[in-house]
CSV table of C-alpha atoms in Angstrom, one decimal:
chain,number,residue,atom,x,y,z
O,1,UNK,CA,24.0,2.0,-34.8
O,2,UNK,CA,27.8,2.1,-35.5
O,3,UNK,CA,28.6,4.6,-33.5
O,4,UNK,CA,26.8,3.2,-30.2
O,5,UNK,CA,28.2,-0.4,-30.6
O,6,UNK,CA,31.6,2.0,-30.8
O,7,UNK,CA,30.9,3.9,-27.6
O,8,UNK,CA,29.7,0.5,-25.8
O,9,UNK,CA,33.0,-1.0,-26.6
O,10,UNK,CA,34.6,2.3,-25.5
O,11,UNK,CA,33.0,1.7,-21.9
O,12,UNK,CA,33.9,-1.7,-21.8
O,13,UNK,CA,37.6,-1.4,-22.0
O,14,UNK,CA,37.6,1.6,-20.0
O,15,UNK,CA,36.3,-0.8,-17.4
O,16,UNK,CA,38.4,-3.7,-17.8
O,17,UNK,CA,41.2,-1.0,-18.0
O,18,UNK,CA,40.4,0.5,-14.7
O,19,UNK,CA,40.0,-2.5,-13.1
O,20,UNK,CA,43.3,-3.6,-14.1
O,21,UNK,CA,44.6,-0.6,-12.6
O,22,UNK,CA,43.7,-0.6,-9.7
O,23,UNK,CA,44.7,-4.6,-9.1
O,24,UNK,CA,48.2,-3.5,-10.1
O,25,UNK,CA,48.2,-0.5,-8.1
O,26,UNK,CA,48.1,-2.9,-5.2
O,27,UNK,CA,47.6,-2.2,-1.7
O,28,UNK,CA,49.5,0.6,0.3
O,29,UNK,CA,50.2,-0.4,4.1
O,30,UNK,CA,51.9,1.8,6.3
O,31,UNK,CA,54.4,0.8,8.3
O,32,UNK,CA,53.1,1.1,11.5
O,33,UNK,CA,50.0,-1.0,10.5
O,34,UNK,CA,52.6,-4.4,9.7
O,35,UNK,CA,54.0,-4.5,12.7
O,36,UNK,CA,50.3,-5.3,14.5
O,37,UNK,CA,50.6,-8.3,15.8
O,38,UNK,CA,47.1,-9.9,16.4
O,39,UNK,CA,46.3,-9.8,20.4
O,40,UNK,CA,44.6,-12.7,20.7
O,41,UNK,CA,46.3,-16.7,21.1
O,42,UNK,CA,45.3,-18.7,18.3
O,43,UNK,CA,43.1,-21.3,20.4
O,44,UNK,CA,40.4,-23.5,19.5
O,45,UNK,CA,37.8,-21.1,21.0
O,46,UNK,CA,39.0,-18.0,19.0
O,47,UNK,CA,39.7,-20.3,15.4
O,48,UNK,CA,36.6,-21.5,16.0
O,49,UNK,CA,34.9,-17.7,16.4
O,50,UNK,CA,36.9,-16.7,13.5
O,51,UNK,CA,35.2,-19.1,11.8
O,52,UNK,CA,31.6,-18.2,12.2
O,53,UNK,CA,32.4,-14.8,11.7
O,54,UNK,CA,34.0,-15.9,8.4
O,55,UNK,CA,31.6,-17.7,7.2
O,56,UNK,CA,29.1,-14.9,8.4
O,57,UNK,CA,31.2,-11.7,6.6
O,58,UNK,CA,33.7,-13.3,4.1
O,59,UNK,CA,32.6,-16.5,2.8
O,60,UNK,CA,30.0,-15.5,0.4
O,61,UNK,CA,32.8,-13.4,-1.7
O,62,UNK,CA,36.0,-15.2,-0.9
O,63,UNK,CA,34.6,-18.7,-0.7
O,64,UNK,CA,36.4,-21.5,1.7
O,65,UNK,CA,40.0,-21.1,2.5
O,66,UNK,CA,42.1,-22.7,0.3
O,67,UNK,CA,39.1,-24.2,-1.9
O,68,UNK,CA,39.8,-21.6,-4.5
O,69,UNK,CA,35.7,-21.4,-4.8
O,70,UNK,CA,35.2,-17.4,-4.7
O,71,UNK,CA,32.9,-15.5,-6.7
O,72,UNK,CA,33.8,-15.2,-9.8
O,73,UNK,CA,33.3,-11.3,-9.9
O,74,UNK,CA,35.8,-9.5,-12.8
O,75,UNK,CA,37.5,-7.4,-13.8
O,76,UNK,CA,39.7,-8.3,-10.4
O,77,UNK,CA,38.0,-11.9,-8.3
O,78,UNK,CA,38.3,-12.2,-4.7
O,79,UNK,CA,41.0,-13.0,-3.3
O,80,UNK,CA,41.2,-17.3,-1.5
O,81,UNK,CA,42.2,-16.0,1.8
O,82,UNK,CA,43.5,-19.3,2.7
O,83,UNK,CA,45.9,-19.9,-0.1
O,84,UNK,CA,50.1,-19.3,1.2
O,85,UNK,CA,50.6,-16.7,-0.8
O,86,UNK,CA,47.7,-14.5,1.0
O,87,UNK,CA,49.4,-15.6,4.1
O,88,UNK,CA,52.5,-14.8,4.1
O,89,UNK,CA,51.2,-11.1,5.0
O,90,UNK,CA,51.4,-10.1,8.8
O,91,UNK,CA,48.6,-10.0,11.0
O,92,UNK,CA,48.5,-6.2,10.7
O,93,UNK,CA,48.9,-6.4,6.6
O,94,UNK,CA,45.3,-8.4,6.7
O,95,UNK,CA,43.6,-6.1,10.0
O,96,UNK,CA,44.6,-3.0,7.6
O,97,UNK,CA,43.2,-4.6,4.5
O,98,UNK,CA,40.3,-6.1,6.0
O,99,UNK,CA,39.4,-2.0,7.4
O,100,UNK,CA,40.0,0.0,4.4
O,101,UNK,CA,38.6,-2.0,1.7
O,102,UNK,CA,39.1,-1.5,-2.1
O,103,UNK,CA,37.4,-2.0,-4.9
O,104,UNK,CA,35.0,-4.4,-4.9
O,105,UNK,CA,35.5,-5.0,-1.1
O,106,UNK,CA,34.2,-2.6,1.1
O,107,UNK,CA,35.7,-1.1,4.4
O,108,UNK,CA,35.0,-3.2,7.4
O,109,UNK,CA,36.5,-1.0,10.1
O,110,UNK,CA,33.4,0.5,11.5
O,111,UNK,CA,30.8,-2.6,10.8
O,112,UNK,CA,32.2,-5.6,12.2
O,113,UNK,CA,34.5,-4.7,15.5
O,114,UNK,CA,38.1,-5.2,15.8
O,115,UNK,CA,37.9,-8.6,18.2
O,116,UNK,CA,35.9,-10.3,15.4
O,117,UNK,CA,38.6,-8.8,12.9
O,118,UNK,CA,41.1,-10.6,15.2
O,119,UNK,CA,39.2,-13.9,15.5
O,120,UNK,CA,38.9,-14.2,11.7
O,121,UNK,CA,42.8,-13.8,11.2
O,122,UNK,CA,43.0,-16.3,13.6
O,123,UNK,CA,41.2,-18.3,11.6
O,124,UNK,CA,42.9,-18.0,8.3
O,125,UNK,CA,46.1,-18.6,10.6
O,126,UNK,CA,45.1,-22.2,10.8
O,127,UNK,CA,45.5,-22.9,7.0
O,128,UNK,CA,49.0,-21.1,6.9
O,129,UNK,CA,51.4,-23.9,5.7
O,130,UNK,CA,54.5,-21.7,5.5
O,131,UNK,CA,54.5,-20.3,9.6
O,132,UNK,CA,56.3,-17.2,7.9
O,133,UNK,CA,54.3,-15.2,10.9
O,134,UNK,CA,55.1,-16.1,13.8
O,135,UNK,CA,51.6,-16.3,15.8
O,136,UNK,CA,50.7,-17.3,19.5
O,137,UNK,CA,49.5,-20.5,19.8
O,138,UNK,CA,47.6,-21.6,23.4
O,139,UNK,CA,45.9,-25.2,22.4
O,140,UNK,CA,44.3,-27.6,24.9
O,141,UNK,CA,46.2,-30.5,24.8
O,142,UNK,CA,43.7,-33.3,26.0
O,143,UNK,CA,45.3,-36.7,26.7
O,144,UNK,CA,44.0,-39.2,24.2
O,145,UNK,CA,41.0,-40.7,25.3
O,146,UNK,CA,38.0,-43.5,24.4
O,147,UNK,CA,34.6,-44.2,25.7
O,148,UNK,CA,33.9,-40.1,25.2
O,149,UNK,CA,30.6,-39.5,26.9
O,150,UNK,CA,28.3,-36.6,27.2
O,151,UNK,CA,26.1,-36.3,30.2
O,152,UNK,CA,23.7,-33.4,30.4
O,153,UNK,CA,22.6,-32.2,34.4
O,154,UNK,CA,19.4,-30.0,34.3
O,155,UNK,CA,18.9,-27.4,37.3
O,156,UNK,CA,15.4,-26.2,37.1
O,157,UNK,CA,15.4,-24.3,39.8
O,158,UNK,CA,17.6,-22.1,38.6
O,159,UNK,CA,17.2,-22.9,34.4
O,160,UNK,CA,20.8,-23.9,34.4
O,161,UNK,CA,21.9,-26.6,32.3
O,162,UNK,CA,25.7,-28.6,32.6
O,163,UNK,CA,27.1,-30.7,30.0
O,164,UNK,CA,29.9,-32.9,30.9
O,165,UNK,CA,32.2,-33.9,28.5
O,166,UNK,CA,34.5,-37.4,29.4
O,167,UNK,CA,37.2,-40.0,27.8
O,168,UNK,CA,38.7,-42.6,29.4
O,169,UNK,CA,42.5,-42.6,28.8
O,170,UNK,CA,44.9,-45.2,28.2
O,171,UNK,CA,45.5,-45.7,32.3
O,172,UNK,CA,41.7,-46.6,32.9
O,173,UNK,CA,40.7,-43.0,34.4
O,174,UNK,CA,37.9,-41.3,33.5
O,175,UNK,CA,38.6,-37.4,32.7
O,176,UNK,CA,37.0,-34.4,31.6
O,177,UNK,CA,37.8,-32.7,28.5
O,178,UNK,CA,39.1,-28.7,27.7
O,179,UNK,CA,38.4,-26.4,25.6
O,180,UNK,CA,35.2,-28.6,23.5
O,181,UNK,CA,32.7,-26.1,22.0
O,182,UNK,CA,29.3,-27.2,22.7
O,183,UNK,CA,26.2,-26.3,21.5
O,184,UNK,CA,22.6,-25.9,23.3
O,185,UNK,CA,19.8,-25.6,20.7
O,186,UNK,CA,16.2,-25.6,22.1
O,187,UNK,CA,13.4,-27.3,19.2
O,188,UNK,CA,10.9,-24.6,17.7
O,189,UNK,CA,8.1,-24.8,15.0
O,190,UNK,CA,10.5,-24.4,12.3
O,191,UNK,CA,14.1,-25.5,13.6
O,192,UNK,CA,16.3,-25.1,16.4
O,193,UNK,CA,16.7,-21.8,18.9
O,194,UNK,CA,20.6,-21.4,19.9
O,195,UNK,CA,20.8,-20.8,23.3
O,196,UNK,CA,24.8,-21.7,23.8
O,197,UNK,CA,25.6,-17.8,25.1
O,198,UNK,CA,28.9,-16.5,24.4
O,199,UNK,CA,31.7,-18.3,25.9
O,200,UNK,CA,30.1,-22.4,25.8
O,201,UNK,CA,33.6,-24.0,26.0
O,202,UNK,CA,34.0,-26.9,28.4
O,203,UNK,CA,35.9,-26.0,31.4
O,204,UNK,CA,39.3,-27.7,32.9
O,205,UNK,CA,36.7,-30.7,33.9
O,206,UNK,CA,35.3,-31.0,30.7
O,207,UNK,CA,32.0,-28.8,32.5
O,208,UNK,CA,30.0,-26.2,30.0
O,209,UNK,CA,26.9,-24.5,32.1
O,210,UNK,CA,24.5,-21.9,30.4
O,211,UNK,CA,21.6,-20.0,32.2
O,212,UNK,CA,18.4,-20.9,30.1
O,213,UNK,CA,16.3,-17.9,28.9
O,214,UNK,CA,13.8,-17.0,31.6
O,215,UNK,CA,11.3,-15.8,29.1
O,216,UNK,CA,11.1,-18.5,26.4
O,217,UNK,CA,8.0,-20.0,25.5
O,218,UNK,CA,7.1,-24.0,26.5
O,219,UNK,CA,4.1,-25.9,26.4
O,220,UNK,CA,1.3,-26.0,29.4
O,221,UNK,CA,3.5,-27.7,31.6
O,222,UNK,CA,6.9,-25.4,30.5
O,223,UNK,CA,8.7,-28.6,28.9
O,224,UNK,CA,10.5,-27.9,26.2
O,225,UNK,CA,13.3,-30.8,23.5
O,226,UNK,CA,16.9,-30.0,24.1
O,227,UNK,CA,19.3,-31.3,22.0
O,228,UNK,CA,22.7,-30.9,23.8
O,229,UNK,CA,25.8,-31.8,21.2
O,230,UNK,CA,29.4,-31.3,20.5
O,231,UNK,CA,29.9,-28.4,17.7
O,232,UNK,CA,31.6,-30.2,14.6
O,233,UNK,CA,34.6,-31.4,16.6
O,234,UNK,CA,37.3,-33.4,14.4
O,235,UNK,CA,38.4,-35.4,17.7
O,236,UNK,CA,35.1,-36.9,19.2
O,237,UNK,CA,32.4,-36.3,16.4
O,238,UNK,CA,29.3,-35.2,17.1
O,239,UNK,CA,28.3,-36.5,20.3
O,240,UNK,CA,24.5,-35.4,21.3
O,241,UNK,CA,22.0,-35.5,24.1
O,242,UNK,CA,17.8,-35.3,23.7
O,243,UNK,CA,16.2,-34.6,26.6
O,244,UNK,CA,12.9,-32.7,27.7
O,245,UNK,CA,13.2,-30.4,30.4
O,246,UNK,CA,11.0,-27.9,32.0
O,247,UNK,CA,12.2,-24.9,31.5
O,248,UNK,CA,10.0,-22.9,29.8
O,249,UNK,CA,7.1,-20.3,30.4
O,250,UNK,CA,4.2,-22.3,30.5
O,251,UNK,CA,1.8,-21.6,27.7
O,252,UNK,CA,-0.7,-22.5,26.4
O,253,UNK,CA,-0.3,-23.4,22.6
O,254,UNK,CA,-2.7,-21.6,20.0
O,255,UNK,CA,-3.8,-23.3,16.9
O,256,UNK,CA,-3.5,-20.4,13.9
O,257,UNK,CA,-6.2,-22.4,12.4
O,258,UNK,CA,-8.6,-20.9,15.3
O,259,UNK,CA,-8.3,-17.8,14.7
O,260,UNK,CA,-10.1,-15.5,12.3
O,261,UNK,CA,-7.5,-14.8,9.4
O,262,UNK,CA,-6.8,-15.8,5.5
O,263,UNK,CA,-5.8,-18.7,6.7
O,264,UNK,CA,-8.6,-19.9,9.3
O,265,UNK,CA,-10.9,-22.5,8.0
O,266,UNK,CA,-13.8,-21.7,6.8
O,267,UNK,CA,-15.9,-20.5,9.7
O,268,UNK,CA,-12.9,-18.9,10.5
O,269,UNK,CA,-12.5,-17.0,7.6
O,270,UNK,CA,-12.4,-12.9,7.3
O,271,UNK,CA,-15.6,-11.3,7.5
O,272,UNK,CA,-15.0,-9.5,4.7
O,273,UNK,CA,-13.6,-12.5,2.8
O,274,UNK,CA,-17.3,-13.9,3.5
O,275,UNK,CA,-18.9,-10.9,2.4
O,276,UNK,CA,-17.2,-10.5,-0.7
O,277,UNK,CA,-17.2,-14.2,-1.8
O,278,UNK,CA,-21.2,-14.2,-1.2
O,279,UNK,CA,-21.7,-10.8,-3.0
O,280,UNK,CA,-19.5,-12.5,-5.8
O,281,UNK,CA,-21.8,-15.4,-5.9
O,282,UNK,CA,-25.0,-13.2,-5.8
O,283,UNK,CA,-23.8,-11.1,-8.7
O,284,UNK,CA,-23.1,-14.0,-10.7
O,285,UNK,CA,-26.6,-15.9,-10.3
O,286,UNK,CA,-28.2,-12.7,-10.8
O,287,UNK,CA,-26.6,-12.5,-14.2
O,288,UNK,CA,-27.7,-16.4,-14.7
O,289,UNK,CA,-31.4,-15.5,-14.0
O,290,UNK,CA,-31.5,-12.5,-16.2
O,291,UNK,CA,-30.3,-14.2,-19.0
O,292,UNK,CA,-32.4,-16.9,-18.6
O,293,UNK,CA,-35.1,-14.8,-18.5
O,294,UNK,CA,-34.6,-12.9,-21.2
O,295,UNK,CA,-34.0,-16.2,-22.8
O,296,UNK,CA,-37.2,-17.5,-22.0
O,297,UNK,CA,-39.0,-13.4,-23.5
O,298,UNK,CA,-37.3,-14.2,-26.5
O,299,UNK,CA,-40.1,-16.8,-28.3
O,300,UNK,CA,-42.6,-14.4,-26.9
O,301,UNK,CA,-41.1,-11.6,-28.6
O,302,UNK,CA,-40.5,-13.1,-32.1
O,303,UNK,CA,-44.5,-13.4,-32.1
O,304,UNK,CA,-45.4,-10.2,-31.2
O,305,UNK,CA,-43.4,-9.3,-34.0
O,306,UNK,CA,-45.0,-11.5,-36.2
């Protein structure tokens, strides 16, 4: 008994040991790698990419940037890839991490593709306090604006939908505003169906338009419940549109109920689920009458033997 609590401790220290190796071993970047500088401008559209992809890849390990809410995994825990001192790296620093991996964290390089890679440093860019990297910034400057309306223009001819997004600004005019992330969700059975597509920015005019799937289901007539909204936008909140529009394949809906499954009612029940369950019931009043009829011999018996 000693000797195995001995060898468990043994283990464990070896572990912590190693671990603490190879934290203080560090990370080796070449040269080369540093100097990559990330290729894409630090816009709304690509922070806002990053993001997702973040929150997709990263977030369940490193937690939200600058929250300091990773997993707690030891001997070494993630790193909070917003904090300053994470950020004072280059862009190429992070790329190079972000592809080899160590430890705990695995290589990246050949699952998620370089632009994504990009996009997500763009994103951490956005918490980085200190501006020690110098990074390319291309934001939409929108004059400010009340009275923001969203209007939503359906084409169904075509199965194309535009969203207009509008302020008024301080001179009376009525414009459209840049570089707004929108998003088009379509109402299923058990949530909502994105259909945004890849690039559903508003345009110079404050336009977004997205080609509706040809082959999605609607009901009898095609109709289907759009909600049209702005995507979690600091500026002008989250602005929304319901409307019905026919753009769906007309179907015509079937009740699960009707069919014949473990879940039908009960004319609509497996045959075999039938079979068996009367078989069962058989069986059992079978058993019933036999011992009530051996019941019933049992006087009869008890004189005979008399």
């Amino acid at each position: 008994m000693k000797n195995t609590m001995k060898n468990i401790a043994a283990l464990f220290l070896i572990f912590v040991f190693s671990g603490s190796v190879v934290n203080a071993q560090g990370w080796t970047v070449p040269a080369s790698a540093k100097k990559k500088q990330n290729p894409y401008e630090a816009t709304s559209k690509n922070i806002s990419s990053g993001k997702k992809i973040y929150n997709i890849q990263c977030k369940s390990c490193h937690g939200d940037p600058t929250m300091a809410n990773m997993l707690p995994l030891a001997p070494v825990a993630p790193t909070d890839l917003g904090a300053q001192n994470f950020l004072i790296q280059s862009d190429g620093e992070i790329f190079y991490k972000v592809n080899k991996g160590q430890g705990a964290m695995p290589a990246f390089e050949k699952t998620i593709s370089d632009e994504d890679k990009w996009m997500v440093i763009a994103f951490l860019r956005s918490f980085d306090k200190n501006k020690k990297v110098k990074q390319q910034v291309a934001e939409v400057k929108n004059p400010e604006v009340t009275d923001v309306k969203l209007e939503l223009n359906v084409n169904e001819a075509d199965k194309t939908m535009l969203a207009k997004l509008s302020g008024v600004t301080k001179k009376g005019k009525r414009v459209g505003l840049q570089g707004i992330e929108m998003s088009f969700l379509v109402k299923r059975s058990f949530g909502y169906l994105d259909v945004s597509g890849e690039d559903p920015y508003t345009n110079e005019s404050g336009d977004v338009q997205i080609q509706f799937p040809k082959d999605l289901p609607g009901d009898r007539e095609g109709q289907v419940n759009m909600l049209v909204k702005v995507t979690d936008d600091a500026f002008y909140g989250n602005l929304e549109e319901k409307r019905v529009v026919t753009l769906g394949v007309p179907t015509d809906p079937v009740n699960p109920l009707d069919e014949r499954a473990m879940w039908g009612t009960r004319a609509n029940a497996p045959i075999w689920i039938i079979v068996t369950f009367v078989g069962g019931v058989l069986a059992i009043w079978s058993v019933i009458f036999l011992v009530l009829f051996q019941m019933i011999k049992l006087p009869k018996l008890a004189k005979s033997k008399d």
